[in-house]
Amino acid sequence: MKGLQNLTAPSGDIAPLTVAIATHDRPHLIGDALSSCCSQTLKPERVIVIHDGLSDETSEVVGKFGALNVTYLNAGKVGLGYARNLATALCKTKYLCILDDDDLMLPNRVRDHMKSFASGAQLSHGGWVNFNDRGELEFMPGKAVTEDVMVYAGAAITHGACCYETAILREFPYRDDLAGGIDFDMAMRVVRSGVKCAHTSSYVLLRRRHAASLSAVHGGDQRSIRRAIVNMIDWQRNDADIDERRAAAVKQEEFVTIAPPLNEIYSTLGGLHSAMRVVGTVPRRATAFFSLLVGLEIDWSELEIIDADPNLTATIKLACRPTRDVAVLESFDVALRKSAINGQVLSASVLQSVAGPLATSSPPESFRLLLRSVALKELFLAHRILSQKRPWDWFVASRHERFQGREGVAHYLVSAPFRKAKSATQQRIFGEDLKAFVQEQTDLSATVIE
């Protein structure tokens, strides 16, 4: 990715672990993957790059990484499964870590895998973060690796976030006769054998989503292989058990995995490529919410408050303004992580690309009432006064628009959805409260929107 640094390997111990990368004519990507190997807080003993292609540029890129103990083999067009099996054959360490040439390891990956192995695991896996060229991030913490979860639920693991005892990969080699789905095929054979798996309790991988990825190019083949394996397993089972097992697998919760600090993601991705914002989840209770705002060491009037749940339950989402300034995003991220309410640490913040217009997502045949203002503090005042009259459900949202003759950010105090058939009286009373509030506040620059 543009701006990525060729980092120097940090000093310290070396793990008995090899990173295996199979690459196919992607010199513009392999350098990023190798840079992420250099940035590990615990260095791998060796990196093996198997070139499954024809490009001469790949060897030139690999040759620039003198800080790594790299073994490079140009195997020609042998296919992904064959290339990975070659890496296994060349591996001399106890553990082998898989890395695709278009993905990047977070700095903690090798160290966290070694902690899992110290607990007796034979397969260590962690969470992964999907990203694209627009800078959008999707955090995937992973689930318990069981046969049922992998067959019926999915999103338990991604192969690039796994590390194995090398002996396991020798016992269960990749198939080289499949056009796609070799990762799922191999992982299912490993899991069904009873191998002990452990989650790192961390995110270990940044997984690139792009048009030339294997998932995009061979997605149809991968889905066909997966369906064939699932059908075979279902055929072997008692029909009466399948629905029950599927339901239990779908309910399997994701691991509680704290997102990595944004500065780690920034340093790995090489900076921001578009305006971004941080979004964190906080309790809905007003006292907790306002104490959080006061505690933030940034201008909270520039924050955006987003409805987290159309049912208006227990939480809201708090977002900073879109920006390209890494320092602003990091300060907000740090503030969210430091804040604790009733002993509960806030959920991990998430980096998001700039969203579109305000969407209230009302149920069918329902509507909301909105109070609009250019001053966020006015809406907090409105909420306090209105709440003294009646305990209305509410949330605040913001969007960029033209309002009161100028371009800027307009803020909304938004009611809960009112169903036309059941809540006409409530809607009328709430509307009267809003209008009375606006009339009482002579210096208020707000408008009631029905």
CSV table of C-alpha atoms in Angstrom, one decimal:
chain,number,residue,atom,x,y,z
A,1,MET,CA,0.0,0.0,0.0
A,2,LYS,CA,1.2,3.5,-0.8
A,3,GLY,CA,3.3,5.0,1.9
A,4,LEU,CA,4.2,1.7,3.7
A,5,GLN,CA,7.6,1.8,5.2
A,6,ASN,CA,10.3,-0.9,4.8
A,7,LEU,CA,10.7,-1.3,8.6
A,8,THR,CA,13.8,-2.6,10.3
A,9,ALA,CA,13.3,-5.7,12.4
A,10,PRO,CA,13.2,-4.8,16.1
A,11,SER,CA,15.8,-6.2,18.4
A,12,GLY,CA,14.9,-9.0,20.8
A,13,ASP,CA,14.3,-12.8,20.9
A,14,ILE,CA,13.6,-14.9,17.8
A,15,ALA,CA,10.6,-17.3,17.7
A,16,PRO,CA,11.0,-20.8,16.4
A,17,LEU,CA,8.5,-19.9,13.7
A,18,THR,CA,8.6,-19.6,9.9
A,19,VAL,CA,6.3,-17.3,7.9
A,20,ALA,CA,5.3,-18.9,4.6
A,21,ILE,CA,4.2,-16.6,1.7
A,22,ALA,CA,3.0,-18.0,-1.6
A,23,THR,CA,2.9,-15.2,-4.2
A,24,HIS,CA,1.7,-15.1,-7.8
A,25,ASP,CA,3.2,-12.1,-9.8
A,26,ARG,CA,2.3,-9.5,-7.3
A,27,PRO,CA,5.5,-7.5,-6.8
A,28,HIS,CA,3.4,-4.4,-5.9
A,29,LEU,CA,1.9,-6.3,-2.9
A,30,ILE,CA,4.6,-8.7,-1.6
A,31,GLY,CA,6.7,-5.8,-0.3
A,32,ASP,CA,3.9,-4.8,2.0
A,33,ALA,CA,3.6,-8.4,3.4
A,34,LEU,CA,7.3,-8.6,4.0
A,35,SER,CA,7.4,-5.2,5.7
A,36,SER,CA,4.8,-6.4,8.1
A,37,CYS,CA,7.1,-9.3,8.9
A,38,CYS,CA,9.8,-6.8,9.8
A,39,SER,CA,7.6,-5.0,12.2
A,40,GLN,CA,7.0,-7.9,14.5
A,41,THR,CA,7.6,-7.4,18.2
A,42,LEU,CA,8.9,-11.0,18.3
A,43,LYS,CA,10.8,-11.8,15.1
A,44,PRO,CA,10.2,-15.0,13.1
A,45,GLU,CA,13.2,-17.2,12.7
A,46,ARG,CA,12.7,-17.4,8.9
A,47,VAL,CA,10.5,-16.2,6.1
A,48,ILE,CA,9.9,-18.5,3.0
A,49,VAL,CA,8.6,-17.0,-0.2
A,50,ILE,CA,7.4,-19.4,-2.9
A,51,HIS,CA,6.9,-17.6,-6.2
A,52,ASP,CA,4.2,-19.2,-8.2
A,53,GLY,CA,4.5,-17.1,-11.3
A,54,LEU,CA,6.7,-15.6,-14.0
A,55,SER,CA,7.4,-12.0,-12.9
A,56,ASP,CA,11.1,-11.1,-12.5
A,57,GLU,CA,10.2,-8.1,-10.3
A,58,THR,CA,9.2,-10.3,-7.4
A,59,SER,CA,12.7,-11.5,-6.7
A,60,GLU,CA,13.9,-7.9,-6.8
A,61,VAL,CA,11.4,-6.8,-4.2
A,62,VAL,CA,12.2,-9.8,-1.9
A,63,GLY,CA,15.9,-9.0,-2.2
A,64,LYS,CA,15.4,-5.7,-0.5
A,65,PHE,CA,14.5,-7.2,2.8
A,66,GLY,CA,17.9,-7.9,4.3
A,67,ALA,CA,16.5,-7.5,7.8
A,68,LEU,CA,14.7,-10.8,7.3
A,69,ASN,CA,16.1,-14.3,7.0
A,70,VAL,CA,14.3,-14.9,3.7
A,71,THR,CA,14.4,-18.1,1.6
A,72,TYR,CA,13.1,-17.3,-1.9
A,73,LEU,CA,12.2,-20.0,-4.5
A,74,ASN,CA,10.8,-19.3,-8.0
A,75,ALA,CA,8.9,-22.5,-8.6
A,76,GLY,CA,7.1,-21.5,-11.8
A,77,LYS,CA,3.4,-21.8,-12.3
A,78,VAL,CA,2.8,-24.7,-9.9
A,79,GLY,CA,-0.4,-23.5,-8.2
A,80,LEU,CA,-1.2,-22.3,-4.7
A,81,GLY,CA,-1.6,-25.7,-3.0
A,82,TYR,CA,1.7,-27.0,-4.4
A,83,ALA,CA,3.5,-23.8,-3.5
A,84,ARG,CA,2.3,-23.9,0.1
A,85,ASN,CA,3.3,-27.6,0.4
A,86,LEU,CA,6.8,-26.6,-0.9
A,87,ALA,CA,7.0,-24.1,1.9
A,88,THR,CA,6.1,-26.8,4.4
A,89,ALA,CA,8.8,-29.1,3.0
A,90,LEU,CA,11.4,-26.3,3.4
A,91,CYS,CA,10.3,-25.3,6.9
A,92,LYS,CA,12.8,-26.2,9.6
A,93,THR,CA,11.1,-24.6,12.6
A,94,LYS,CA,8.5,-26.1,14.9
A,95,TYR,CA,5.8,-23.7,13.9
A,96,LEU,CA,4.6,-22.4,10.5
A,97,CYS,CA,2.6,-19.2,10.0
A,98,ILE,CA,0.5,-18.7,6.8
A,99,LEU,CA,0.5,-15.3,5.2
A,100,ASP,CA,-1.1,-14.4,1.8
A,101,ASP,CA,1.0,-12.0,-0.4
A,102,ASP,CA,-1.8,-9.4,-0.3
A,103,ASP,CA,-2.3,-9.4,3.5
A,104,LEU,CA,-0.3,-7.8,6.4
A,105,MET,CA,0.5,-9.1,9.8
A,106,LEU,CA,-0.1,-6.8,12.8
A,107,PRO,CA,3.0,-6.3,15.0
A,108,ASN,CA,1.8,-8.6,17.8
A,109,ARG,CA,1.1,-11.6,15.6
A,110,VAL,CA,4.1,-13.8,16.1
A,111,ARG,CA,4.2,-13.1,19.9
A,112,ASP,CA,0.5,-13.8,20.4
A,113,HIS,CA,0.7,-17.1,18.4
A,114,MET,CA,3.6,-18.2,20.6
A,115,LYS,CA,1.6,-17.5,23.7
A,116,SER,CA,-1.1,-19.9,22.4
A,117,PHE,CA,1.4,-22.6,21.7
A,118,ALA,CA,2.7,-22.3,25.2
A,119,SER,CA,-0.7,-23.3,26.5
A,120,GLY,CA,-0.5,-26.5,24.5
A,121,ALA,CA,-2.3,-25.5,21.3
A,122,GLN,CA,-1.4,-27.1,18.0
A,123,LEU,CA,-3.3,-24.5,15.9
A,124,SER,CA,-3.3,-20.9,17.0
A,125,HIS,CA,-5.7,-18.5,15.3
A,126,GLY,CA,-6.6,-14.8,15.9
A,127,GLY,CA,-9.0,-12.2,14.7
A,128,TRP,CA,-8.6,-10.4,11.4
A,129,VAL,CA,-9.5,-6.9,10.1
A,130,ASN,CA,-10.8,-6.7,6.5
A,131,PHE,CA,-9.7,-3.6,4.7
A,132,ASN,CA,-9.9,-2.1,1.2
A,133,ASP,CA,-8.3,0.7,-0.8
A,134,ARG,CA,-11.0,3.2,0.5
A,135,GLY,CA,-9.7,2.6,4.0
A,136,GLU,CA,-12.8,0.9,5.3
A,137,LEU,CA,-12.2,-1.6,8.1
A,138,GLU,CA,-14.3,-4.5,9.2
A,139,PHE,CA,-13.3,-6.2,12.5
A,140,MET,CA,-13.7,-10.0,12.5
A,141,PRO,CA,-12.8,-11.5,15.9
A,142,GLY,CA,-13.4,-15.1,15.0
A,143,LYS,CA,-15.3,-17.9,16.8
A,144,ALA,CA,-14.5,-21.2,18.5
A,145,VAL,CA,-13.0,-23.6,15.9
A,146,THR,CA,-15.3,-26.6,15.9
A,147,GLU,CA,-16.6,-28.7,13.0
A,148,ASP,CA,-20.1,-27.5,13.4
A,149,VAL,CA,-19.2,-23.8,13.5
A,150,MET,CA,-17.0,-24.1,10.5
A,151,VAL,CA,-19.7,-26.0,8.5
A,152,TYR,CA,-22.8,-24.1,9.5
A,153,ALA,CA,-21.9,-20.7,10.8
A,154,GLY,CA,-18.7,-19.5,9.1
A,155,ALA,CA,-16.5,-16.6,10.1
A,156,ALA,CA,-14.8,-18.8,12.7
A,157,ILE,CA,-11.3,-18.4,11.2
A,158,THR,CA,-9.6,-17.1,8.1
A,159,HIS,CA,-6.7,-19.2,6.9
A,160,GLY,CA,-4.3,-16.2,6.8
A,161,ALA,CA,-4.7,-15.6,10.5
A,162,CYS,CA,-3.7,-19.2,11.5
A,163,CYS,CA,-0.4,-20.6,12.7
A,164,TYR,CA,0.2,-24.4,12.9
A,165,GLU,CA,2.7,-26.8,14.3
A,166,THR,CA,4.6,-27.7,11.2
A,167,ALA,CA,3.9,-31.4,11.8
A,168,ILE,CA,0.2,-30.7,11.3
A,169,LEU,CA,0.7,-29.2,7.9
A,170,ARG,CA,2.9,-32.2,6.9
A,171,GLU,CA,0.2,-34.6,8.0
A,172,PHE,CA,-2.6,-32.6,6.3
A,173,PRO,CA,-1.0,-31.1,3.1
A,174,TYR,CA,-2.9,-28.7,0.8
A,175,ARG,CA,-4.7,-30.3,-2.2
A,176,ASP,CA,-3.2,-29.1,-5.4
A,177,ASP,CA,-6.0,-30.5,-7.6
A,178,LEU,CA,-8.6,-27.9,-6.7
A,179,ALA,CA,-9.3,-24.6,-8.4
A,180,GLY,CA,-10.4,-23.0,-5.2
A,181,GLY,CA,-11.4,-23.7,-1.6
A,182,ILE,CA,-8.0,-25.4,-0.6
A,183,ASP,CA,-7.9,-23.4,2.7
A,184,PHE,CA,-11.3,-24.6,3.8
A,185,ASP,CA,-10.7,-28.1,2.7
A,186,MET,CA,-7.4,-28.3,4.6
A,187,ALA,CA,-8.8,-26.6,7.7
A,188,MET,CA,-11.8,-29.0,7.9
A,189,ARG,CA,-9.5,-32.0,7.7
A,190,VAL,CA,-7.3,-30.6,10.5
A,191,VAL,CA,-10.3,-29.7,12.8
A,192,ARG,CA,-12.0,-33.0,12.2
A,193,SER,CA,-8.8,-34.8,13.3
A,194,GLY,CA,-9.2,-33.3,16.8
A,195,VAL,CA,-6.2,-30.9,16.7
A,196,LYS,CA,-6.2,-28.6,19.8
A,197,CYS,CA,-7.0,-25.0,18.8
A,198,ALA,CA,-6.6,-21.8,20.7
A,199,HIS,CA,-7.5,-18.2,20.0
A,200,THR,CA,-4.9,-15.5,20.6
A,201,SER,CA,-7.5,-13.1,22.1
A,202,SER,CA,-6.2,-10.5,19.7
A,203,TYR,CA,-6.4,-9.4,16.1
A,204,VAL,CA,-3.3,-10.6,14.2
A,205,LEU,CA,-4.0,-9.9,10.5
A,206,LEU,CA,-5.0,-7.1,8.1
A,207,ARG,CA,-6.8,-8.9,5.3
A,208,ARG,CA,-7.0,-7.0,2.0
A,209,ARG,CA,-10.2,-7.0,0.0
A,210,HIS,CA,-9.7,-6.2,-3.7
A,211,ALA,CA,-10.9,-7.3,-7.1
A,212,ALA,CA,-7.8,-9.4,-7.8
A,213,SER,CA,-7.9,-11.4,-4.5
A,214,LEU,CA,-8.4,-15.1,-4.6
A,215,SER,CA,-11.8,-14.8,-2.9
A,216,ALA,CA,-12.9,-12.5,-5.7
A,217,VAL,CA,-11.4,-14.3,-8.6
A,218,HIS,CA,-12.1,-17.9,-7.5
A,219,GLY,CA,-15.2,-17.1,-5.2
A,220,GLY,CA,-17.4,-19.5,-7.2
A,221,ASP,CA,-15.0,-22.4,-7.0
A,222,GLN,CA,-14.5,-21.8,-3.3
A,223,ARG,CA,-18.2,-21.8,-2.6
A,224,SER,CA,-18.7,-25.0,-4.7
A,225,ILE,CA,-15.9,-26.8,-2.7
A,226,ARG,CA,-17.4,-25.6,0.6
A,227,ARG,CA,-20.9,-26.8,-0.4
A,228,ALA,CA,-19.5,-30.2,-1.4
A,229,ILE,CA,-17.7,-30.7,1.9
A,230,VAL,CA,-20.8,-29.6,3.9
A,231,ASN,CA,-23.0,-31.9,1.9
A,232,MET,CA,-20.6,-34.8,2.5
A,233,ILE,CA,-20.6,-34.1,6.3
A,234,ASP,CA,-24.4,-33.8,6.4
A,235,TRP,CA,-24.7,-37.1,4.5
A,236,GLN,CA,-22.6,-38.8,7.2
A,237,ARG,CA,-24.7,-37.5,10.0
A,238,ASN,CA,-28.1,-38.4,11.4
A,239,ASP,CA,-30.7,-36.2,9.7
A,240,ALA,CA,-32.5,-35.5,13.0
A,241,ASP,CA,-29.4,-33.9,14.4
A,242,ILE,CA,-28.6,-31.5,11.6
A,243,ASP,CA,-31.1,-28.7,12.3
A,244,GLU,CA,-30.2,-28.8,16.0
A,245,ARG,CA,-26.5,-28.7,15.3
A,246,ARG,CA,-26.9,-25.9,12.8
A,247,ALA,CA,-28.9,-23.8,15.2
A,248,ALA,CA,-26.4,-24.2,17.9
A,249,ALA,CA,-23.5,-23.3,15.6
A,250,VAL,CA,-25.2,-20.2,14.4
A,251,LYS,CA,-25.6,-19.0,18.0
A,252,GLN,CA,-21.9,-19.5,18.8
A,253,GLU,CA,-20.7,-16.1,20.0
A,254,GLU,CA,-17.6,-14.4,18.6
A,255,PHE,CA,-14.6,-14.1,20.8
A,256,VAL,CA,-14.3,-10.9,22.9
A,257,THR,CA,-11.3,-9.4,21.1
A,258,ILE,CA,-10.2,-5.8,21.7
A,259,ALA,CA,-9.4,-4.0,18.5
A,260,PRO,CA,-5.7,-3.1,18.0
A,261,PRO,CA,-4.8,0.6,18.7
A,262,LEU,CA,-5.3,2.7,15.6
A,263,ASN,CA,-1.7,3.8,15.5
A,264,GLU,CA,-0.7,0.1,14.9
A,265,ILE,CA,-3.1,0.0,12.0
A,266,TYR,CA,-1.9,3.3,10.7
A,267,SER,CA,1.8,2.2,10.8
A,268,THR,CA,1.0,-1.1,9.1
A,269,LEU,CA,-1.2,0.4,6.4
A,270,GLY,CA,1.1,3.4,5.9
A,271,GLY,CA,-1.4,6.1,6.8
A,272,LEU,CA,-4.9,7.2,5.8
A,273,HIS,CA,-6.1,7.3,2.2
A,274,SER,CA,-9.4,9.2,2.8
A,275,ALA,CA,-11.2,11.1,5.5
A,276,MET,CA,-11.9,8.7,8.3
A,277,ARG,CA,-13.6,8.7,11.7
A,278,VAL,CA,-13.5,6.6,14.9
A,279,VAL,CA,-16.8,5.2,16.2
A,280,GLY,CA,-17.1,3.8,19.8
A,281,THR,CA,-20.1,2.3,21.6
A,282,VAL,CA,-21.2,3.9,25.0
A,283,PRO,CA,-24.0,3.3,27.4
A,284,ARG,CA,-27.2,5.2,26.6
A,285,ARG,CA,-27.8,6.5,30.2
A,286,ALA,CA,-27.4,10.3,30.1
A,287,THR,CA,-25.3,10.6,33.2
A,288,ALA,CA,-22.7,8.1,31.8
A,289,PHE,CA,-22.9,9.8,28.4
A,290,PHE,CA,-22.2,13.3,29.7
A,291,SER,CA,-19.4,12.2,32.0
A,292,LEU,CA,-17.7,10.6,29.0
A,293,LEU,CA,-18.0,13.8,27.0
A,294,VAL,CA,-16.5,15.9,29.8
A,295,GLY,CA,-13.6,13.4,30.1
A,296,LEU,CA,-12.6,13.6,26.5
A,297,GLU,CA,-9.5,15.6,25.9
A,298,ILE,CA,-10.8,17.0,22.6
A,299,ASP,CA,-13.5,19.4,21.5
A,300,TRP,CA,-16.6,17.3,22.1
A,301,SER,CA,-18.7,19.9,20.2
A,302,GLU,CA,-17.2,18.4,17.1
A,303,LEU,CA,-18.3,14.9,17.9
A,304,GLU,CA,-21.1,13.1,16.2
A,305,ILE,CA,-23.6,10.9,18.0
A,306,ILE,CA,-25.1,8.1,16.0
A,307,ASP,CA,-28.0,5.8,16.9
A,308,ALA,CA,-26.6,2.3,17.5
A,309,ASP,CA,-29.9,0.5,17.5
A,310,PRO,CA,-33.2,1.3,15.8
A,311,ASN,CA,-35.0,-0.2,18.8
A,312,LEU,CA,-33.3,2.3,21.1
A,313,THR,CA,-32.1,-0.1,23.7
A,314,ALA,CA,-29.0,0.2,25.9
A,315,THR,CA,-26.2,1.9,23.9
A,316,ILE,CA,-25.4,4.7,21.4
A,317,LYS,CA,-22.5,5.2,19.1
A,318,LEU,CA,-20.2,8.2,19.5
A,319,ALA,CA,-18.1,9.3,16.5
A,320,CYS,CA,-15.5,12.0,16.0
A,321,ARG,CA,-15.7,14.3,13.0
A,322,PRO,CA,-14.3,12.9,9.7
A,323,THR,CA,-10.7,13.9,9.3
A,324,ARG,CA,-7.4,13.0,7.6
A,325,ASP,CA,-5.5,14.0,10.7
A,326,VAL,CA,-4.1,10.9,12.3
A,327,ALA,CA,-3.5,12.7,15.6
A,328,VAL,CA,-7.2,13.6,16.0
A,329,LEU,CA,-8.3,10.1,15.3
A,330,GLU,CA,-5.7,8.6,17.7
A,331,SER,CA,-6.6,11.0,20.5
A,332,PHE,CA,-10.3,10.1,20.3
A,333,ASP,CA,-9.4,6.4,20.1
A,334,VAL,CA,-7.3,6.7,23.2
A,335,ALA,CA,-10.0,8.6,25.1
A,336,LEU,CA,-12.6,6.0,24.4
A,337,ARG,CA,-10.3,3.2,25.5
A,338,LYS,CA,-9.4,5.0,28.8
A,339,SER,CA,-13.0,5.7,29.7
A,340,ALA,CA,-14.6,3.2,32.1
A,341,ILE,CA,-18.2,3.5,33.3
A,342,ASN,CA,-19.4,1.4,36.3
A,343,GLY,CA,-16.2,-0.7,35.9
A,344,GLN,CA,-17.1,-1.6,32.4
A,345,VAL,CA,-14.5,-0.7,29.8
A,346,LEU,CA,-16.0,0.7,26.6
A,347,SER,CA,-16.2,-1.6,23.7
A,348,ALA,CA,-13.3,-1.3,21.2
A,349,SER,CA,-13.5,1.6,18.9
A,350,VAL,CA,-13.8,1.0,15.2
A,351,LEU,CA,-12.4,3.0,12.3
A,352,GLN,CA,-14.9,3.7,9.6
A,353,SER,CA,-15.0,5.6,6.3
A,354,VAL,CA,-17.2,8.7,6.2
A,355,ALA,CA,-20.9,7.7,6.1
A,356,GLY,CA,-23.6,9.1,3.9
A,357,PRO,CA,-26.7,11.1,4.9
A,358,LEU,CA,-28.6,10.7,8.1
A,359,ALA,CA,-30.8,7.5,8.0
A,360,THR,CA,-33.4,7.1,10.7
A,361,SER,CA,-34.3,3.5,9.7
A,362,SER,CA,-37.9,3.7,11.0
A,363,PRO,CA,-40.1,0.6,10.8
A,364,PRO,CA,-42.8,0.5,8.1
A,365,GLU,CA,-45.8,2.7,8.7
A,366,SER,CA,-44.1,4.8,11.3
A,367,PHE,CA,-42.4,8.1,11.5
A,368,ARG,CA,-40.2,10.3,13.8
A,369,LEU,CA,-40.2,13.8,15.0
A,370,LEU,CA,-36.9,15.8,14.7
A,371,LEU,CA,-35.6,19.0,16.3
A,372,ARG,CA,-32.8,20.4,14.1
A,373,SER,CA,-30.1,22.9,15.1
A,374,VAL,CA,-26.7,24.0,14.0
A,375,ALA,CA,-25.6,24.0,17.7
A,376,LEU,CA,-25.1,20.6,19.3
A,377,LYS,CA,-25.3,22.2,22.8
A,378,GLU,CA,-28.8,23.4,22.1
A,379,LEU,CA,-29.9,19.9,21.5
A,380,PHE,CA,-28.4,18.7,24.8
A,381,LEU,CA,-30.3,21.6,26.5
A,382,ALA,CA,-33.5,20.6,24.7
A,383,HIS,CA,-33.1,17.0,25.8
A,384,ARG,CA,-32.7,18.0,29.5
A,385,ILE,CA,-35.8,20.2,29.5
A,386,LEU,CA,-37.9,17.7,27.5
A,387,SER,CA,-36.8,14.9,29.8
A,388,GLN,CA,-38.1,16.8,32.8
A,389,LYS,CA,-41.5,16.8,31.3
A,390,ARG,CA,-41.7,13.2,30.1
A,391,PRO,CA,-39.2,10.3,29.7
A,392,TRP,CA,-39.0,10.4,25.9
A,393,ASP,CA,-36.8,8.0,24.0
A,394,TRP,CA,-34.3,10.0,21.9
A,395,PHE,CA,-31.0,10.1,20.1
A,396,VAL,CA,-28.8,12.7,18.4
A,397,ALA,CA,-27.6,12.4,14.9
A,398,SER,CA,-25.7,14.8,12.6
A,399,ARG,CA,-25.1,15.3,8.9
A,400,HIS,CA,-23.5,17.8,6.6
A,401,GLU,CA,-26.1,19.9,4.7
A,402,ARG,CA,-27.3,23.5,3.9
A,403,PHE,CA,-29.3,24.9,6.9
A,404,GLN,CA,-30.3,28.4,7.8
A,405,GLY,CA,-28.5,29.9,4.8
A,406,ARG,CA,-25.1,28.3,5.2
A,407,GLU,CA,-23.3,25.0,4.6
A,408,GLY,CA,-22.3,23.1,7.7
A,409,VAL,CA,-23.2,20.3,10.1
A,410,ALA,CA,-26.8,20.2,11.2
A,411,HIS,CA,-27.7,18.3,14.4
A,412,TYR,CA,-30.9,16.5,15.1
A,413,LEU,CA,-32.7,15.5,18.3
A,414,VAL,CA,-34.7,12.5,17.0
A,415,SER,CA,-37.6,10.8,18.6
A,416,ALA,CA,-38.2,7.1,18.8
A,417,PRO,CA,-40.3,5.8,15.9
A,418,PHE,CA,-44.1,6.4,16.4
A,419,ARG,CA,-46.4,3.9,14.8
A,420,LYS,CA,-49.3,5.7,13.2
A,421,ALA,CA,-51.9,3.3,14.4
A,422,LYS,CA,-50.9,2.9,18.0
A,423,SER,CA,-49.0,6.0,19.0
A,424,ALA,CA,-51.0,9.0,17.6
A,425,THR,CA,-51.6,10.4,21.0
A,426,GLN,CA,-47.9,10.1,22.1
A,427,GLN,CA,-46.8,11.6,18.8
A,428,ARG,CA,-49.1,14.6,19.3
A,429,ILE,CA,-48.0,15.2,22.9
A,430,PHE,CA,-44.3,14.9,21.9
A,431,GLY,CA,-44.8,17.3,19.0
A,432,GLU,CA,-46.5,19.8,21.4
A,433,ASP,CA,-43.6,19.5,23.8
A,434,LEU,CA,-41.1,20.2,21.0
A,435,LYS,CA,-43.0,23.2,19.7
A,436,ALA,CA,-43.5,24.6,23.2
A,437,PHE,CA,-39.8,24.3,23.9
A,438,VAL,CA,-38.8,26.2,20.7
A,439,GLN,CA,-41.3,29.0,21.5
A,440,GLU,CA,-39.9,29.3,25.1
A,441,GLN,CA,-36.3,29.5,24.0
A,442,THR,CA,-36.3,32.9,22.1
A,443,ASP,CA,-32.6,32.7,21.2
A,444,LEU,CA,-32.8,29.1,20.0
A,445,SER,CA,-31.7,28.5,16.3
A,446,ALA,CA,-33.7,25.3,16.0
A,447,THR,CA,-36.5,24.0,13.9
A,448,VAL,CA,-39.2,21.4,14.5
A,449,ILE,CA,-39.5,18.9,11.6
A,450,GLU,CA,-42.6,16.8,11.6
